């Protein structure tokens, strides 16, 4: 969800207004995902690298995370959307950690209409380092053998709730991955959209889904 800052600047607004508008767009895209019967939607809200931003912007984002959870959870419950956060979100402090735990508990349902995963303090390379340490320690403790390590185990040891991502959409105009879901996007169809996230509309999302549905996905085979 890239382009909040540039959207704010291009509209002569404070950066935090861009993030605020970005949250409104999230609400629309979540609604549309439920409509489209998409099983899961994973959002990149804050990367490990975003910690290097100015303190004022980080504080504004922290406040926004709290208010967004407070405002949107009732609607998520109504829509049967199951919310899961991943990444090092404990770094956001006790208040946010508590809110996250509550939101996850309150939206937990056995048959969700949509799994909504939010990456907060997440970095793909850090995740790979962490899961490597985790698997290595299990080998050292003789809980598993080296030969037990397979793609499924790597996936299950990652903090990312989804295994294989089908479609990746990056707004904002830049054509890069920026440390997102490195392992899980191995065969993702990638769409780079030349619009700032706050300008991304339901119709843009639907157009991505329609284009995705027309792609011939061969997964390396000759079909
Ligand atoms: C995406 O928008 C939101 C976050 C990464 C928190 P940006 O804040 O990166 O927007 P630009 O790239 O500065 O326009
Ligand atoms: Mg950006």
Coordinates of C-alpha atoms and ligand atoms in Angstrom, one line a residue:
X1 CA 0.0 0.0 0.0
X2 CA 2.5 2.6 -1.2
X3 CA 2.1 6.3 -1.9
X4 CA 0.5 7.7 1.2
X5 CA 3.2 10.2 1.7
X6 CA 3.4 11.4 -1.9
X7 CA -0.4 11.6 -2.1
X8 CA -0.4 13.9 1.0
X9 CA 2.4 16.1 -0.4
X10 CA 0.7 16.3 -3.8
X11 CA -2.5 17.5 -2.1
X12 CA -0.5 20.0 0.2
X13 CA -1.4 17.9 3.3
X14 CA 0.5 16.7 6.2
X15 CA 2.0 13.1 5.7
X16 CA -0.3 11.8 8.5
X17 CA -3.3 12.8 6.5
X18 CA -2.1 10.5 3.7
X19 CA -1.9 7.6 6.1
X20 CA -5.4 8.4 7.4
X21 CA -6.8 8.4 3.8
X22 CA -4.9 5.1 3.3
X23 CA -6.8 3.5 6.1
X24 CA -10.1 4.5 4.5
X25 CA -9.0 2.8 1.3
X26 CA -8.1 -0.3 3.3
X27 CA -11.7 -0.4 4.6
X28 CA -13.1 -0.3 1.0
X29 CA -10.7 -3.0 -0.3
X30 CA -11.5 -5.3 2.7
X31 CA -15.2 -4.9 1.9
X32 CA -14.6 -5.6 -1.8
X33 CA -12.5 -8.7 -0.9
X34 CA -15.4 -10.1 1.1
X35 CA -17.7 -9.3 -1.8
X36 CA -15.4 -11.1 -4.2
X37 CA -15.1 -14.1 -1.9
X38 CA -11.4 -13.9 -1.7
X39 CA -10.1 -16.2 1.0
X40 CA -7.3 -14.0 2.2
X41 CA -5.9 -10.5 1.9
X42 CA -2.5 -9.6 3.3
X43 CA -1.6 -6.0 3.8
X44 CA 1.9 -4.5 4.2
X45 CA 1.2 -1.8 6.7
X46 CA 4.7 -1.1 8.2
X47 CA 8.0 -2.6 7.3
X48 CA 11.1 -3.2 9.5
X49 CA 12.8 -0.5 7.4
X50 CA 10.0 2.0 8.1
X51 CA 11.4 2.5 11.7
X52 CA 14.0 4.8 10.1
X53 CA 11.2 7.4 9.3
X54 CA 10.9 10.6 11.3
X55 CA 9.6 10.2 14.9
X56 CA 6.6 12.4 14.3
X57 CA 5.4 10.2 11.4
X58 CA 5.9 7.0 13.4
X59 CA 3.9 8.4 16.3
X60 CA 1.1 9.4 13.9
X61 CA 1.1 5.9 12.4
X62 CA 1.0 4.4 16.0
X63 CA -2.0 6.5 16.8
X64 CA -3.6 5.5 13.5
X65 CA -3.1 1.8 14.2
X66 CA -4.9 2.2 17.5
X67 CA -7.9 4.2 16.1
X68 CA -8.1 2.0 13.0
X69 CA -8.4 -1.1 15.1
X70 CA -11.0 0.5 17.4
X71 CA -13.1 1.8 14.6
X72 CA -12.9 -1.1 12.2
X73 CA -13.1 -4.2 14.4
X74 CA -16.9 -4.0 15.0
X75 CA -17.4 -4.0 11.2
X76 CA -14.9 -6.8 10.7
X77 CA -16.8 -8.9 13.3
X78 CA -20.0 -8.2 11.4
X79 CA -18.4 -9.2 8.1
X80 CA -16.9 -12.3 9.7
X81 CA -13.4 -11.1 8.8
X82 CA -10.6 -12.8 10.8
X83 CA -7.8 -10.4 11.6
X84 CA -4.2 -11.5 12.2
X85 CA -1.1 -9.4 12.6
X86 CA 2.3 -10.6 11.9
X87 CA 5.9 -9.2 12.1
X88 CA 7.6 -7.7 15.1
X89 CA 4.6 -5.8 16.2
X90 CA 5.6 -6.0 19.9
X91 CA 8.1 -3.2 19.0
X92 CA 5.1 -0.9 18.7
X93 CA 4.7 -0.9 22.5
X94 CA 2.4 -2.5 25.1
X95 CA -0.7 -0.5 24.2
X96 CA -0.7 -1.6 20.6
X97 CA 0.2 -5.2 21.5
X98 CA -2.8 -5.3 23.8
X99 CA -5.1 -3.9 21.2
X100 CA -3.8 -6.4 18.6
X101 CA -4.4 -9.3 20.9
X102 CA -7.9 -8.2 21.7
X103 CA -8.7 -7.5 18.0
X104 CA -7.4 -11.0 17.0
X105 CA -9.4 -12.6 19.8
X106 CA -12.6 -10.7 19.0
X107 CA -12.4 -11.4 15.3
X108 CA -11.5 -15.1 15.7
X109 CA -14.0 -17.3 14.0
X110 CA -13.9 -20.8 12.7
X111 CA -15.4 -20.0 9.3
X112 CA -14.1 -16.6 8.3
X113 CA -15.4 -14.9 5.2
X114 CA -11.9 -13.4 4.8
X115 CA -8.6 -13.9 6.5
X116 CA -7.2 -10.4 6.8
X117 CA -3.5 -10.5 7.6
X118 CA -1.6 -7.3 8.5
X119 CA 2.2 -7.0 8.3
X120 CA 3.3 -4.7 11.1
X121 CA 7.0 -4.3 11.7
X122 CA 7.6 -7.0 9.2
X123 CA 10.6 -7.7 6.9
X124 CA 10.9 -10.7 4.6
X125 CA 14.7 -11.1 5.2
X126 CA 14.3 -10.8 9.0
X127 CA 11.6 -13.5 8.8
X128 CA 13.9 -15.8 6.9
X129 CA 16.7 -15.3 9.5
X130 CA 14.2 -15.9 12.4
X131 CA 12.8 -19.1 10.9
X132 CA 16.3 -20.4 10.1
X133 CA 17.2 -19.9 13.7
X134 CA 14.0 -21.6 14.8
X135 CA 14.5 -24.7 12.6
X136 CA 18.2 -24.9 13.5
X137 CA 17.4 -25.0 17.2
X138 CA 14.9 -27.8 16.6
X139 CA 17.6 -29.8 14.8
X140 CA 20.1 -29.1 17.6
X141 CA 17.5 -30.2 20.2
X142 CA 17.0 -33.4 18.1
X143 CA 13.3 -32.7 17.7
X144 CA 13.7 -33.0 13.9
X145 CA 16.3 -34.3 11.5
X146 CA 17.9 -32.2 8.7
X147 CA 16.0 -34.3 6.2
X148 CA 12.7 -33.4 7.8
X149 CA 13.2 -29.8 6.5
X150 CA 11.0 -29.2 3.5
X151 CA 9.1 -26.4 1.9
X152 CA 6.1 -26.9 4.1
X153 CA 8.2 -26.7 7.3
X154 CA 9.9 -23.5 6.1
X155 CA 6.5 -22.1 5.3
X156 CA 5.0 -23.1 8.7
X157 CA 8.0 -21.7 10.5
X158 CA 7.6 -18.3 8.9
X159 CA 5.6 -15.6 10.7
X160 CA 3.5 -15.0 7.5
X161 CA 0.1 -16.7 7.9
X162 CA -0.2 -17.5 4.1
X163 CA 1.8 -20.1 2.3
X164 CA 1.5 -19.2 -1.4
X165 CA 0.5 -15.8 -2.5
X166 CA -1.4 -15.7 -5.9
X167 CA -1.6 -12.0 -6.6
X168 CA 0.6 -9.2 -5.3
X169 CA -0.5 -5.6 -5.9
X170 CA 1.9 -2.7 -5.3
X171 CA 0.6 0.9 -5.7
X172 CA 2.6 4.1 -5.8
X173 CA 4.4 3.5 -9.2
X174 CA 7.6 1.8 -7.9
X175 CA 8.4 -1.6 -9.3
X176 CA 10.1 -3.4 -6.4
X177 CA 9.2 -5.8 -3.7
X178 CA 10.7 -3.9 -0.7
X179 CA 11.2 -6.9 1.5
X180 CA 7.6 -8.2 1.4
X181 CA 6.7 -11.9 1.6
X182 CA 9.9 -13.0 -0.1
X183 CA 9.3 -16.8 0.3
X184 CA 5.6 -16.7 -0.3
X185 CA 5.5 -14.7 -3.6
X186 CA 7.6 -17.4 -5.5
X187 CA 4.8 -17.7 -8.1
X188 CA 2.7 -14.6 -7.4
X189 CA 1.4 -12.6 -10.3
X190 CA 2.7 -9.1 -9.6
X191 CA 0.8 -5.9 -10.5
X192 CA 2.4 -2.5 -10.2
X193 CA -0.2 0.2 -10.2
X194 CA 0.7 3.8 -11.1
X195 CA -1.6 5.4 -8.5
X196 CA -0.9 6.4 -4.9
X197 CA -2.6 4.1 -2.4
X198 CA -5.1 6.7 -1.2
X199 CA -6.3 7.0 -4.8
X200 CA -6.7 3.2 -5.3
X201 CA -10.3 2.4 -5.7
X202 CA -12.5 -0.6 -5.6
X203 CA -12.6 -0.6 -9.4
X204 CA -8.8 -0.6 -9.6
X205 CA -8.9 -3.7 -7.4
X206 CA -11.6 -5.4 -9.4
X207 CA -9.6 -4.7 -12.6
X208 CA -6.5 -6.4 -11.0
X209 CA -8.6 -9.4 -10.1
X210 CA -10.1 -9.6 -13.6
X211 CA -6.6 -9.4 -15.2
X212 CA -5.3 -12.0 -12.7
X213 CA -8.1 -14.4 -13.6
X214 CA -7.1 -14.2 -17.3
X215 CA -3.4 -15.1 -16.6
X216 CA -2.2 -18.5 -17.7
X217 CA -0.4 -19.8 -14.6
X218 CA 1.9 -22.6 -15.6
X219 CA 4.1 -22.9 -12.4
X220 CA 7.1 -23.8 -14.6
X221 CA 5.2 -26.6 -16.4
X222 CA 4.4 -26.9 -20.1
X223 CA 0.6 -26.8 -20.3
Ligands
LIG1 C1 2.9 3.6 2.4 O1 3.0 4.9 2.0 C2 2.6 3.4 3.9 C3 3.7 3.0 4.7 C4 4.8 2.5 4.3 C5 3.6 3.2 6.2 P1 4.4 5.7 2.1 O2 4.4 6.4 3.4 O3 5.6 4.8 1.8 O4 4.2 6.7 0.9 P2 5.3 7.4 0.0 O5 6.1 6.3 -0.6 O6 6.2 8.2 0.9 O7 4.6 8.2 -1.0
LIG2 MG1 6.7 4.4 0.1

